[in-house]
Coordinates of C-alpha atoms in Angstrom, one line a residue:
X1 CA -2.8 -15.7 16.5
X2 CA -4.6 -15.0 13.0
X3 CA -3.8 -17.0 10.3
X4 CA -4.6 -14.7 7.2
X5 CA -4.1 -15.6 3.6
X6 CA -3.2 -13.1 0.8
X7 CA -4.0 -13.9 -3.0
X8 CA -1.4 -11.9 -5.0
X9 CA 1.5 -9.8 -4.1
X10 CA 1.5 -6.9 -5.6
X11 CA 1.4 -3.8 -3.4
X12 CA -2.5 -4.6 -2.3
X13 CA -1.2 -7.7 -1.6
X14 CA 2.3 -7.2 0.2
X15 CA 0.6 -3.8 1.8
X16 CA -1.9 -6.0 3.7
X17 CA 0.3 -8.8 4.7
X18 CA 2.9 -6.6 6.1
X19 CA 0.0 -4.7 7.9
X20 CA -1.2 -8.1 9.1
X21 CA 2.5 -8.7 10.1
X22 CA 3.3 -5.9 12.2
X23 CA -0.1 -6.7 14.0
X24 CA 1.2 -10.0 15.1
X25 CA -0.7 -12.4 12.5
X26 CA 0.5 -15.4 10.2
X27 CA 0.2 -14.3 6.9
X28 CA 0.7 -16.8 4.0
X29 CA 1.2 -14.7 0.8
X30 CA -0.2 -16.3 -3.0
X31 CA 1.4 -15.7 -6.0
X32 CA 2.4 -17.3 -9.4
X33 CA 5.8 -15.3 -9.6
X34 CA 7.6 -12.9 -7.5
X35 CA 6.8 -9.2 -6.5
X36 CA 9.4 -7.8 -8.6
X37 CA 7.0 -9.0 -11.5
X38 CA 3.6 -7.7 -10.4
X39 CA 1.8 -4.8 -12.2
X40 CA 2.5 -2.8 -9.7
X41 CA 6.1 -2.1 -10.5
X42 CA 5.1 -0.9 -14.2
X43 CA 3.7 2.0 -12.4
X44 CA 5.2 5.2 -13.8
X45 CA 3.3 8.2 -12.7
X46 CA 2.7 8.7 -9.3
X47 CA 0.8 8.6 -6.3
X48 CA -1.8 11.4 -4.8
X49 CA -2.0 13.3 -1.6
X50 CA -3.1 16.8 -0.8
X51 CA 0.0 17.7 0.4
X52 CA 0.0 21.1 -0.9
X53 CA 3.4 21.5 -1.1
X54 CA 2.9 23.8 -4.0
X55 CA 1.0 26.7 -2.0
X56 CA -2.2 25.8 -4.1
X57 CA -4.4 25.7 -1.2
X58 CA -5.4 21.8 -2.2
X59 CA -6.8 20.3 0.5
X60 CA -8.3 16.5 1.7
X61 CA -11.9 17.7 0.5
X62 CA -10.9 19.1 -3.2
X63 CA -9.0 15.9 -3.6
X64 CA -12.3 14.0 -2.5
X65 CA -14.5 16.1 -4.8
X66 CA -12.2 15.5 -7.9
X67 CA -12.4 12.0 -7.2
X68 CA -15.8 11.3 -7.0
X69 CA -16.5 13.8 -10.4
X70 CA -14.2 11.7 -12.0
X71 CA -15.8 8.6 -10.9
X72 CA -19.4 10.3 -11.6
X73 CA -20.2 10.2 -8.6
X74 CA -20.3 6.0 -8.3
X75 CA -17.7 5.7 -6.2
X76 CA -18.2 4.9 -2.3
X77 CA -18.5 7.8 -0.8
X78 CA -17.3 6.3 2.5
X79 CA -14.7 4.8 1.0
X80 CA -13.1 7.8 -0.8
X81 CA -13.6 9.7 1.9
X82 CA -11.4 7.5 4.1
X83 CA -8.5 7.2 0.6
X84 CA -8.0 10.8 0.9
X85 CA -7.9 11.1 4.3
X86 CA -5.1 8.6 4.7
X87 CA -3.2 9.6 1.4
X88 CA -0.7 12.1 3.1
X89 CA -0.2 9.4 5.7
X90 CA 0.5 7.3 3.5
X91 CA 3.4 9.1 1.8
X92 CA 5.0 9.7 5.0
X93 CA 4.6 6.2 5.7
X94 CA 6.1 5.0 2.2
X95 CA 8.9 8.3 2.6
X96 CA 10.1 6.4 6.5
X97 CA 10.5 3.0 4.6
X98 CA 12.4 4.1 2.3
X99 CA 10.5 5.6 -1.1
X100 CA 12.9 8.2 -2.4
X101 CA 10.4 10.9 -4.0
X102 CA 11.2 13.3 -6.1
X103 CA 11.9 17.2 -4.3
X104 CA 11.4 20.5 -5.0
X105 CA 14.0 23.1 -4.9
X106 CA 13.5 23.6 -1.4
X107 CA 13.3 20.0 -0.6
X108 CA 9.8 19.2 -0.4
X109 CA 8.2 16.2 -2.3
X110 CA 7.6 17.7 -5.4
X111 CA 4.0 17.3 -7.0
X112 CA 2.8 17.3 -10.6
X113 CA -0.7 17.7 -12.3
X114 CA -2.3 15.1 -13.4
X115 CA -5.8 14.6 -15.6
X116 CA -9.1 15.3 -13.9
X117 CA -7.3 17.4 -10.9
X118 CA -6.3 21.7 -11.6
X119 CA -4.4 21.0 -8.5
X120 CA -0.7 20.2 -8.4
X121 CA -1.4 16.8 -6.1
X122 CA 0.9 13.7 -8.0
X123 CA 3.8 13.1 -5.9
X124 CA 6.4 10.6 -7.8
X125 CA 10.1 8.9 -8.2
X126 CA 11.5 9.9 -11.2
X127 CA 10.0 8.1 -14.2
X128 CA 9.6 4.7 -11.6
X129 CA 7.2 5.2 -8.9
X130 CA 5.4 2.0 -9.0
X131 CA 9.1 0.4 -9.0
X132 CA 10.7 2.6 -5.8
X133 CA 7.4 1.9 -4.0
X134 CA 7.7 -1.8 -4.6
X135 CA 11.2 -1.9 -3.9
X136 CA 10.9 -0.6 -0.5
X137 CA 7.7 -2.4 1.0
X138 CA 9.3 -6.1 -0.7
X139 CA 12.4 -5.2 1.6
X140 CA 10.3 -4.5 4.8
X141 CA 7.9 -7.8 4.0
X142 CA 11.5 -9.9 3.3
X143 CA 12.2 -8.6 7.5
X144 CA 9.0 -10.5 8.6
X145 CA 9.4 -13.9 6.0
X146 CA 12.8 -14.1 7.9
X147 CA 11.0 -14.1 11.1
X148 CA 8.7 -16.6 9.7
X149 CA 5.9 -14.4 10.0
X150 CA 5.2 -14.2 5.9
X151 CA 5.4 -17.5 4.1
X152 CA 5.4 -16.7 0.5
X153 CA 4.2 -19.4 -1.8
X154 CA 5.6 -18.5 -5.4
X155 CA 4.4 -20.4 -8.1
X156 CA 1.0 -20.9 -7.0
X157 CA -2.2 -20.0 -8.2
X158 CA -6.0 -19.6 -7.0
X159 CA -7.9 -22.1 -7.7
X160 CA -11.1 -21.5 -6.0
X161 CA -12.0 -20.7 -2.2
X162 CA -13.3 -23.0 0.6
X163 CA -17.0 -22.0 0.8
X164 CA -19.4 -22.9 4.0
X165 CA -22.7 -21.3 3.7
X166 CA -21.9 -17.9 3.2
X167 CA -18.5 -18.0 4.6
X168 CA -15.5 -18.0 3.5
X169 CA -12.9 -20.8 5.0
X170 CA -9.5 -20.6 2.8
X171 CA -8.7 -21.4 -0.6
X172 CA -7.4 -24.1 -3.1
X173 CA -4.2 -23.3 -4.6
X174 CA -3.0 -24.9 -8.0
X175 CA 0.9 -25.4 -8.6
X176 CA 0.7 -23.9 -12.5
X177 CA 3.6 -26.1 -13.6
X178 CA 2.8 -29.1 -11.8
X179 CA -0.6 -29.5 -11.3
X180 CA -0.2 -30.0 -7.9
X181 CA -3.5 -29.1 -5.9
X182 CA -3.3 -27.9 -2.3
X183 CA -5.8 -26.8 0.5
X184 CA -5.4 -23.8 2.8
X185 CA -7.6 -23.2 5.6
X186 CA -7.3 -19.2 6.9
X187 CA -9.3 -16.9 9.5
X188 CA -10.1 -14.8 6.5
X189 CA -8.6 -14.3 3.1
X190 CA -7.7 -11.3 0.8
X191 CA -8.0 -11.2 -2.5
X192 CA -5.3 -8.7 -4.6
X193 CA -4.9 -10.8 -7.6
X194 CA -5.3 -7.6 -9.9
X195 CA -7.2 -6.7 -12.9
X196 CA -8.5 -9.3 -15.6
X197 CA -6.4 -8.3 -18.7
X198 CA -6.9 -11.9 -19.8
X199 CA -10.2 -11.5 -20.7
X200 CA -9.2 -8.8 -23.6
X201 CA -5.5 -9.9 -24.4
X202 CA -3.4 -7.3 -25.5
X203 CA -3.5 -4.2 -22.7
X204 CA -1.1 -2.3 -20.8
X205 CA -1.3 -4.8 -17.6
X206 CA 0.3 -7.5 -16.7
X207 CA -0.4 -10.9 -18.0
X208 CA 0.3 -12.1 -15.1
X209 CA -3.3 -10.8 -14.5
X210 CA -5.1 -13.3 -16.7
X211 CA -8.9 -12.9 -14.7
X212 CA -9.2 -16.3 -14.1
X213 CA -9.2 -15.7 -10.0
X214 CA -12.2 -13.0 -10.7
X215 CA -13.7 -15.0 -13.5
X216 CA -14.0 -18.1 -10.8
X217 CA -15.1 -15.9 -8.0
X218 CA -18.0 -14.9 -10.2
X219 CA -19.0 -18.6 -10.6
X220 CA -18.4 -19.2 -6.7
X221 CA -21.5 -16.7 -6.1
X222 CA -19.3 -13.4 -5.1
X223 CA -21.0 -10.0 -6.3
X224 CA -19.3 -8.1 -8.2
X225 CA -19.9 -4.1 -9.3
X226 CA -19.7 -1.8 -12.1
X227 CA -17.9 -4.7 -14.3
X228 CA -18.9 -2.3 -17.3
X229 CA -16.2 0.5 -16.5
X230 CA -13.1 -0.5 -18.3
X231 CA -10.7 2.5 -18.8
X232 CA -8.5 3.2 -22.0
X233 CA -5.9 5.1 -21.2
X234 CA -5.5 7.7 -24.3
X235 CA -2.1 7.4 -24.2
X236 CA -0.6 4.0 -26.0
X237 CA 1.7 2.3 -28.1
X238 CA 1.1 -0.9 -30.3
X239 CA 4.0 -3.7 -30.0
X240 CA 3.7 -7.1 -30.8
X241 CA 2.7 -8.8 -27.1
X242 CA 0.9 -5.9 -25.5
X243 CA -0.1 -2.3 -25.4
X244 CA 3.0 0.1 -23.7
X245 CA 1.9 3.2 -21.4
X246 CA 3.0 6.0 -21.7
X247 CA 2.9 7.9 -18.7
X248 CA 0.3 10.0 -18.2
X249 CA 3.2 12.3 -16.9
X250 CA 4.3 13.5 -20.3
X251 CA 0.7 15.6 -20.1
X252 CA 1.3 16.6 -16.9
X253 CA 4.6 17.9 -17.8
X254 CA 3.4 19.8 -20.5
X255 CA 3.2 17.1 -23.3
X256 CA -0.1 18.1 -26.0
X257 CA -2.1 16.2 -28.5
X258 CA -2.4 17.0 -31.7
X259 CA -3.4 16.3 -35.6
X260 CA -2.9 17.8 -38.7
X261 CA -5.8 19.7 -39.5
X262 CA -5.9 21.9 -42.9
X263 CA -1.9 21.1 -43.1
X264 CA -1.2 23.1 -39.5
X265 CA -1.1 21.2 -36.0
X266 CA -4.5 21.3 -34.0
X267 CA -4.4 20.7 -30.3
X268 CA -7.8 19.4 -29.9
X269 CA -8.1 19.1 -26.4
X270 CA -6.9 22.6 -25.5
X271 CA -9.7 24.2 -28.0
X272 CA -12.2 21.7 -26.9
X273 CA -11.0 22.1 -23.4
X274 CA -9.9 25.3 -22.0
X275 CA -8.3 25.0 -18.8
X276 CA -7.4 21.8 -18.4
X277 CA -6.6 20.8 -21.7
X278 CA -4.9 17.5 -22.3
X279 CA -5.3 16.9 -18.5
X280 CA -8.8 16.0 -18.7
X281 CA -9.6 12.7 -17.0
X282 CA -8.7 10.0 -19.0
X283 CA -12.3 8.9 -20.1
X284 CA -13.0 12.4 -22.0
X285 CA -9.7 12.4 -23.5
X286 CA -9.8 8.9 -25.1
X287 CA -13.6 9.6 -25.8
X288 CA -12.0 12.7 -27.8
X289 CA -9.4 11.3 -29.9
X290 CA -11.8 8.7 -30.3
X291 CA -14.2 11.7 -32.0
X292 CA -11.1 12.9 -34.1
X293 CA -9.9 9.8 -35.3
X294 CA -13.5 7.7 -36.5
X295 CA -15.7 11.5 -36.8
X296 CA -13.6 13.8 -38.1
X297 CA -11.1 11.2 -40.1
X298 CA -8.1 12.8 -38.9
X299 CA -6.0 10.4 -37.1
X300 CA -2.8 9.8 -38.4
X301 CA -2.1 8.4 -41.7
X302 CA -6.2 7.6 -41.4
X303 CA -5.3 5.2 -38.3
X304 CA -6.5 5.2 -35.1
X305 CA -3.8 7.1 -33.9
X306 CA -2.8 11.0 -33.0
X307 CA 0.4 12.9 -31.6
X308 CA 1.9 13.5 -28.2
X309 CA 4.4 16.4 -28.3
X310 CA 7.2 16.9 -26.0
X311 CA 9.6 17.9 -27.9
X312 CA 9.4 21.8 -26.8
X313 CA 9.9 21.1 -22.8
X314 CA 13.5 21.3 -21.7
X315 CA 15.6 18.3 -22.1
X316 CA 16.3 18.7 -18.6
X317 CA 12.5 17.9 -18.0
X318 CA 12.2 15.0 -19.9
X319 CA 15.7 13.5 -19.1
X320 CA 14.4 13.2 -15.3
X321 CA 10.6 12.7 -15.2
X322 CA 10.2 11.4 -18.8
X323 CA 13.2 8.8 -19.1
X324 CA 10.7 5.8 -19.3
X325 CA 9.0 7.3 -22.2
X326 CA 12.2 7.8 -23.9
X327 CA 13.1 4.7 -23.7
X328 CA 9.8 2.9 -24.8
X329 CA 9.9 5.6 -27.9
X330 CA 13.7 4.3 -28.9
X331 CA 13.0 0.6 -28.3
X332 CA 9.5 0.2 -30.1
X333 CA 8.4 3.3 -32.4
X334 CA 12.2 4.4 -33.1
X335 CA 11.3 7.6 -32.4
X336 CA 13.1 10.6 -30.8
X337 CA 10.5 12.3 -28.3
X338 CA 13.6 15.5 -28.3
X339 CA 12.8 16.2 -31.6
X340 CA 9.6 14.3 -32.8
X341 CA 6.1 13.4 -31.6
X342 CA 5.2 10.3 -30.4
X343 CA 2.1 8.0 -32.0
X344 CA -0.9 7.2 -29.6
X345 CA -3.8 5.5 -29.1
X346 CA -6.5 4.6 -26.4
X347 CA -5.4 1.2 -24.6
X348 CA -7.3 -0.7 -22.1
X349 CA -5.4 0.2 -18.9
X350 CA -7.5 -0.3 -15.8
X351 CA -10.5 -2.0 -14.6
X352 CA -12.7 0.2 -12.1
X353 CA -15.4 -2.8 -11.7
X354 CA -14.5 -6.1 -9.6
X355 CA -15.5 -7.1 -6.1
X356 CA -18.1 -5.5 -4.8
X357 CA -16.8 -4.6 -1.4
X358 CA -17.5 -1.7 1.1
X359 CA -15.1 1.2 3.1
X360 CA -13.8 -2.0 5.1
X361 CA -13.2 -4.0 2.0
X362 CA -15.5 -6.9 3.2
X363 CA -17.6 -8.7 0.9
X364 CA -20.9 -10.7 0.8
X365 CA -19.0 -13.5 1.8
X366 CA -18.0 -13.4 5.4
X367 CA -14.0 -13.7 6.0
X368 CA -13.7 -12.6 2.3
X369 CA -11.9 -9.3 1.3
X370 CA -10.4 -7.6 -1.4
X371 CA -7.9 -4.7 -2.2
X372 CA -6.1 -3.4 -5.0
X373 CA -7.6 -3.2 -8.9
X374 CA -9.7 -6.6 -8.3
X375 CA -12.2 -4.6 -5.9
X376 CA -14.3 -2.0 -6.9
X377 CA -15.3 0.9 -4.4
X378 CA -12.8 3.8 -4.9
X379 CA -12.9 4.6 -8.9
X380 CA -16.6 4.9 -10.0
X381 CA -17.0 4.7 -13.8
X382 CA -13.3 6.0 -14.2
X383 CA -10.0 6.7 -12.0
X384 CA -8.1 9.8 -12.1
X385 CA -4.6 9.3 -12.7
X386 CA -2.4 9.0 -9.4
X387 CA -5.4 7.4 -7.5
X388 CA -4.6 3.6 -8.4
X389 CA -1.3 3.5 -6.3
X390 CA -3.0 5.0 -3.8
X391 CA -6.2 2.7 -3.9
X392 CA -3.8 -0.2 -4.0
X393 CA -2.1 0.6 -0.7
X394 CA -4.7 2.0 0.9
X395 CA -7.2 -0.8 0.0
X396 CA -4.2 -3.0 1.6
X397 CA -4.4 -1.6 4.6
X398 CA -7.5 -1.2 5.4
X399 CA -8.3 -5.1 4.2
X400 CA -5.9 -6.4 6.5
X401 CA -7.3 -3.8 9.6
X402 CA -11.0 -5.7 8.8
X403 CA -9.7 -9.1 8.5
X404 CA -7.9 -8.9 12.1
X405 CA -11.5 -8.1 13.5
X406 CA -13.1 -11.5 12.6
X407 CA -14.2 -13.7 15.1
X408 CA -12.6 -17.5 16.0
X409 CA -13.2 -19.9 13.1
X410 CA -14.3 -23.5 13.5
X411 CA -11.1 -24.9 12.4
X412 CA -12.1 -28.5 12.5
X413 CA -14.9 -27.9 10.4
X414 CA -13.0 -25.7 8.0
X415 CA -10.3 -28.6 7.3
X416 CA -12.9 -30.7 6.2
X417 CA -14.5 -28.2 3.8
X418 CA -11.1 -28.2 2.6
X419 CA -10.8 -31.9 2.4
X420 CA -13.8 -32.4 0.7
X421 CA -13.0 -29.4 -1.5
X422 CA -9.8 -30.6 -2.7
X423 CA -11.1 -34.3 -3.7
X424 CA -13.4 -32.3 -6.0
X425 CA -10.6 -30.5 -7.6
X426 CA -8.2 -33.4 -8.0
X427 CA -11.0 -35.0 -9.3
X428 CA -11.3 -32.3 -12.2
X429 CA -7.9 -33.1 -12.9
X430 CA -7.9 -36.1 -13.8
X431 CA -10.4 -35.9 -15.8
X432 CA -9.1 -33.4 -17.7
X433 CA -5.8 -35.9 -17.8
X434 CA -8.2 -38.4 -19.3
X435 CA -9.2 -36.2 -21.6
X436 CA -9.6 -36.9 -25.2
X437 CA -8.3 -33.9 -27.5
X438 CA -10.9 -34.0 -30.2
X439 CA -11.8 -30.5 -31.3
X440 CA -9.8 -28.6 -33.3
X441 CA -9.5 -25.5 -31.7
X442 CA -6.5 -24.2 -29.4
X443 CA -6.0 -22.0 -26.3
X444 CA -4.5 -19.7 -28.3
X445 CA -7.4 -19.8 -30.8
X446 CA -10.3 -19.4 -28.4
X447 CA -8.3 -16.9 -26.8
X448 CA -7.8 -14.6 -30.0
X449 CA -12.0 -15.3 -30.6
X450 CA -12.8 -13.8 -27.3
X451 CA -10.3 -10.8 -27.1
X452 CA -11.5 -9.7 -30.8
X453 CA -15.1 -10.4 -29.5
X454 CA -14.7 -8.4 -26.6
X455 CA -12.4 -5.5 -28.0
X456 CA -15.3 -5.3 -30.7
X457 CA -18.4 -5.0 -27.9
X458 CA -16.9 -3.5 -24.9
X459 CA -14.9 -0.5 -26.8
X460 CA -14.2 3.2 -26.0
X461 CA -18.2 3.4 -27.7
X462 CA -20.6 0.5 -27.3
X463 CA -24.2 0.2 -28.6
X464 CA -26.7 -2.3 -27.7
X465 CA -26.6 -4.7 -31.3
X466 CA -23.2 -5.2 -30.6
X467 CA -23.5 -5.7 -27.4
X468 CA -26.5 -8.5 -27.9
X469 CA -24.1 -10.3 -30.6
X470 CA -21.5 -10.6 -27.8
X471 CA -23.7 -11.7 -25.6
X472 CA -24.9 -14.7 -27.7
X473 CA -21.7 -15.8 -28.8
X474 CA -20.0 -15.9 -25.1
X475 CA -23.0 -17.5 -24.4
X476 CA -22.0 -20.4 -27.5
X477 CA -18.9 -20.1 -25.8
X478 CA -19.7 -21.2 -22.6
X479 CA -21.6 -24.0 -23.6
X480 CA -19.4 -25.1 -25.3
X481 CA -18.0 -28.8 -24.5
X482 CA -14.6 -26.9 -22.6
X483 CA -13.0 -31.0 -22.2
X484 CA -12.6 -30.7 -25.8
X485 CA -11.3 -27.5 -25.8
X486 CA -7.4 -28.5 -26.6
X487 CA -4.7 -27.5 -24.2
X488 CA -1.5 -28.1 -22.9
X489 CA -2.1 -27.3 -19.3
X490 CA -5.2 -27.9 -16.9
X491 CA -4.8 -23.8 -15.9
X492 CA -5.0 -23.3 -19.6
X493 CA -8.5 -24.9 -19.2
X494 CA -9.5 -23.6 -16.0
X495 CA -8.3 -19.7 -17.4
X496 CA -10.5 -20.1 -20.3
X497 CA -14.0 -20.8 -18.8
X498 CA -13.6 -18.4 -16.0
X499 CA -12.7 -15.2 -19.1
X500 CA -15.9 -16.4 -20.6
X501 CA -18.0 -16.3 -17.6
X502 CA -16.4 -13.0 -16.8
X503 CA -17.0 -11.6 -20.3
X504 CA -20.6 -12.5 -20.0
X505 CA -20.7 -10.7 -16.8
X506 CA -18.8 -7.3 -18.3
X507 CA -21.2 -7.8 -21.5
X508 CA -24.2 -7.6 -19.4
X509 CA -23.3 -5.1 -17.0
X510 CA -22.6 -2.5 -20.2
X511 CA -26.8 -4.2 -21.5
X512 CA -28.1 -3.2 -18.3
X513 CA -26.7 0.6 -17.9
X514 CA -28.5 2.4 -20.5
X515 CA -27.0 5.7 -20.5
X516 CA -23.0 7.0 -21.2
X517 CA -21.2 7.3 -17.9
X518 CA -17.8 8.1 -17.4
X519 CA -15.5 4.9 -19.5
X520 CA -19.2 3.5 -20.6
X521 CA -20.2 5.4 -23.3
X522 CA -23.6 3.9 -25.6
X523 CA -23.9 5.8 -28.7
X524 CA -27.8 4.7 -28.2
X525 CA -28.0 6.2 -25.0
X526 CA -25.6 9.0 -25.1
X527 CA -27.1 10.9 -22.4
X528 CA -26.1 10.9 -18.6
X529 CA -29.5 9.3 -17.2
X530 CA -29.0 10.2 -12.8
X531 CA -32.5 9.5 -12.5
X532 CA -32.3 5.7 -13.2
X533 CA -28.7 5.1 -12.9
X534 CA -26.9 7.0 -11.3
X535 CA -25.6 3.8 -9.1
X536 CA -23.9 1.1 -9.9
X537 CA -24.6 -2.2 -11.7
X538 CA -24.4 -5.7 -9.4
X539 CA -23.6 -8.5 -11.1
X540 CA -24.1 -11.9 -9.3
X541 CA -23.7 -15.5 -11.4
X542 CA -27.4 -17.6 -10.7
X543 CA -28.4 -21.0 -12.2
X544 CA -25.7 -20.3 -14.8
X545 CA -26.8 -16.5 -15.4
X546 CA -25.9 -13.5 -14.7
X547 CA -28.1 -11.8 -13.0
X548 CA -27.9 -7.3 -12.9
X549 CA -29.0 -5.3 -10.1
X550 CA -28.6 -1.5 -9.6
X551 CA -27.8 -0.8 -6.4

């Protein structure tokens, strides 16, 4: 029997281990709180398939071609290829388990449009997709940790992996509230720990997702692509702990963008646009209210900020696929989205780069693997709406189908990797108990340094003296004495060195591509450059540099 280990349990995560499950393996499943908490459940729009339930003649290659334009052509083409042809499987998979989509009068999942995509392709529950999804595949994974088959471990954390050679032989886990250090030795692992919102603070994620597991990976010598392509979504709201999404749905509904122009409502995107109007993909439509608001000085009130309008769809429309929104608008903005337009801006959303892994999910490190928003093969330099749920269960699956095909592991050997491993982390510990809390900066502190740092270098627009100025202080940063860094908790201390080292990566990823590419835009190299790059940046952590590779 297989012994597998899953880091995170979101749906990447719960996908693959219930995968692994049904196949007959042990799976233990990672995670610092439980599944009802993961990003995944904030999930709003939907999920994509060629269904063609509208009679639009969408098919499995027009679904491949709008992915890979959106992505600008650096996604995998082996790998898309493979998302799309699974995605209608996948919704009859996720419609037997339970998933209550929404239907059509004549009782076919219905589909929506969503940006980068003419055809109607988005299925979706209600206003809650992520959360109906979650619902029913934590259900069927709660069948098989009765049988004993899943052994969830809540309250844990990553701490680093168990590393022979160039293969991978488990993981350290660190209790977050205890400090308690453990070693787990697994035929293979799977990473789904999410996207690194830490590193920038305030986005629509989870902070849950902090980027310390990526951050530490990095350091541990696993490549990682495309860290440069960081997408703000055009469509958020400002409240006091995080950026609030609203749902790309509201455009694909019907909602437009506006400003004032000349004292009479311009819809910016449908003149700039024709055709696809606010449903561009995501990159060109926060790149355009980008233009509007710095360019052209008319964003609301001067601010960074323009109008969504829903107000003139029926109340029926927004009372069912909009209910979400309605909500965020009363609770934060007190506004009325019946009767008045709701205040956006661009919001970091989603992080196309992470771990570099291929159509099977494998990385440079044998018995290593990675699904969900930490890997990077599906997306390119931006995702279409409606692809990351898809991409999350997909990557799931097709992680877990690789990591059943590895061969016998040297168990004996591998416990003492993990012996010696673990004495080197306890060892960290206590010095970090021993510590002597000198400095005068915080966590909080540092942490509000590097998210203004890296808001300021890695924006919607990014130019190169910016860019070196980042560089140099992450660099300070880093070598920086982090013992006298104060904190309360040793994670607090681990967290902090692995967003800098991750920073430094994302910095010089966005150095190295000189050219504007989908969510990386230079305003010194504005042009599209396929010659040189059209590929996509390596980064791999070397004598305590990063080191870039196109590849």
């Amino acid at each position: 029997m297989k012994n597998i280990l899953v880091m995170g349990s979101g749906l990447a995560g719960m996908t693959a281990a219930l995968k692994l499950a049904e196949e007959g393996a042990a799976v233990t499943l990672v995670s610092p709180a439980y599944s009802e908490r993961a990003q995944s459940v904030m999930a709003m729009g939907g999920i994509n398939a060629a269904l063609n339930t509208k009679q639009e003649d969408d098919s499995i290659d027009e679904h491949f071609a709008d992915t890979m334009r959106g992505g600008s052509d650096l996604n995998d083409p082996e790998a898309v290829a493979n998302l799309v042809q699974r995605a209608p499987e996948i919704i009859r998979w996720l419609e037997e388990i339970g998933v209550n989509f929404t239907r059509d009068e004549k009782g076919r999942v219905d589909l929506r449009n969503f940006g980068g995509q003419k055809k109607k392709r988005t299925a979706y529950a209600g206003a809650r997709t992520g959360k109906q999804i979650a619902t029913a595949i934590i259900a069927k994974c709660r069948k098989y940790e009765a049988a004993g088959q899943i052994k969830r471990l809540t309250g844990w954390r990553f701490h680093s992996l168990l590393i022979e050679g160039q293969e991978c032989a488990g993981a350290v886990l660190l209790h977050e509230n205890t400090n308690e250090l453990q070693s787990l030795v697994a035929d293979a692992v799977i990473m789904a720990v999410g996207g690194p919102n830490g590193v920038f603070g305030k986005t629509t994620g989870s902070r849950l997702n902090d980027g310390y597991a990526a951050g530490m990976l990095l350091k541990q010598g696993v490549e990682f692509s495309n860290l440069e392509m960081i997408q703000y979504h055009p469509t958020t709201v400002h409240t006091p702990s995080k950026r609030m999404l609203i749902t790309e749905a509201a455009r694909g509904v019907g909602g437009r963008l506006y400003v004032i122009k000349e004292g009479q409502p311009w819809y910016f995107m449908e003149e700039w646009f024709p055709g696809y109007g606010a449903l561009m993909p995501r990159d060109v439509v926060s790149q355009s209210i980008y233009k509007v608001c710095n360019e052209m000085k008319l964003g609301i009130n001067g601010n960074q900020e323009v109008y969504l309008d829903v107000s003139h769809l029926p109340p029926e429309i927004i009372d069912v696929q909009l209910d979400e929104v309605v909500s965020i608008c009363s609770k934060f903005l007190k506004v009325n989205p019946y009767k008045e337009p709701i205040p956006v801006a661009p919001g970091i959303h989603y992080f196309m780069g992470g771990i570099k892994t291929d159509k099977d999910h494998t990385t440079n490190l044998a018995r290593l693997f990675a699904a969900g928003e930490c890997s990077a093969q599906y997306h390119g330099a931006n995702r279409l709406g409606g692809n990351s749920l898809l991409g999350a269960i997909c990557g799931g699956w097709v992680a877990a189908e690789s990591s059943l095909l590895v061969g016998p592991m040297d168990k004996a050997a591998a416990e003492k990797i993990g012996e010696q491993q673990l004495e080197t982390a306890n060892q960290e510990l206590q010095r970090w108990e021993k510590r002597a809390n000198t400095s005068i900066k915080g966590y909080v502190q540092i942490k509000q340094e590097l998210s203004e740092l890296m808001y300021g270098a890695m924006g919607i627009y990014r130019k190169e003296r910016q860019l070196l100025e980042a560089k140099k202080r992450l660099e300070a940063m880093n070598n920086d004495t982090a013992e006298s860094w104060y904190h309360h908790h040793f994670y607090e201390y681990k967290t902090l060195s692995a967003n800098i080292l991750l920073a430094r990566g994302m910095v010089e990823s966005a150095l190295a591509r000189k050219e504007s590419r989908g969510a990386h835009q230079r305003i010194d190299y504005s042009e599209k450059n396929d010659t040189q790059f059209k590929k996509s940046t390596n980064a791999v952590f070397l004598n305590n540099s990063i080191c870039i590779e196109f590849n």
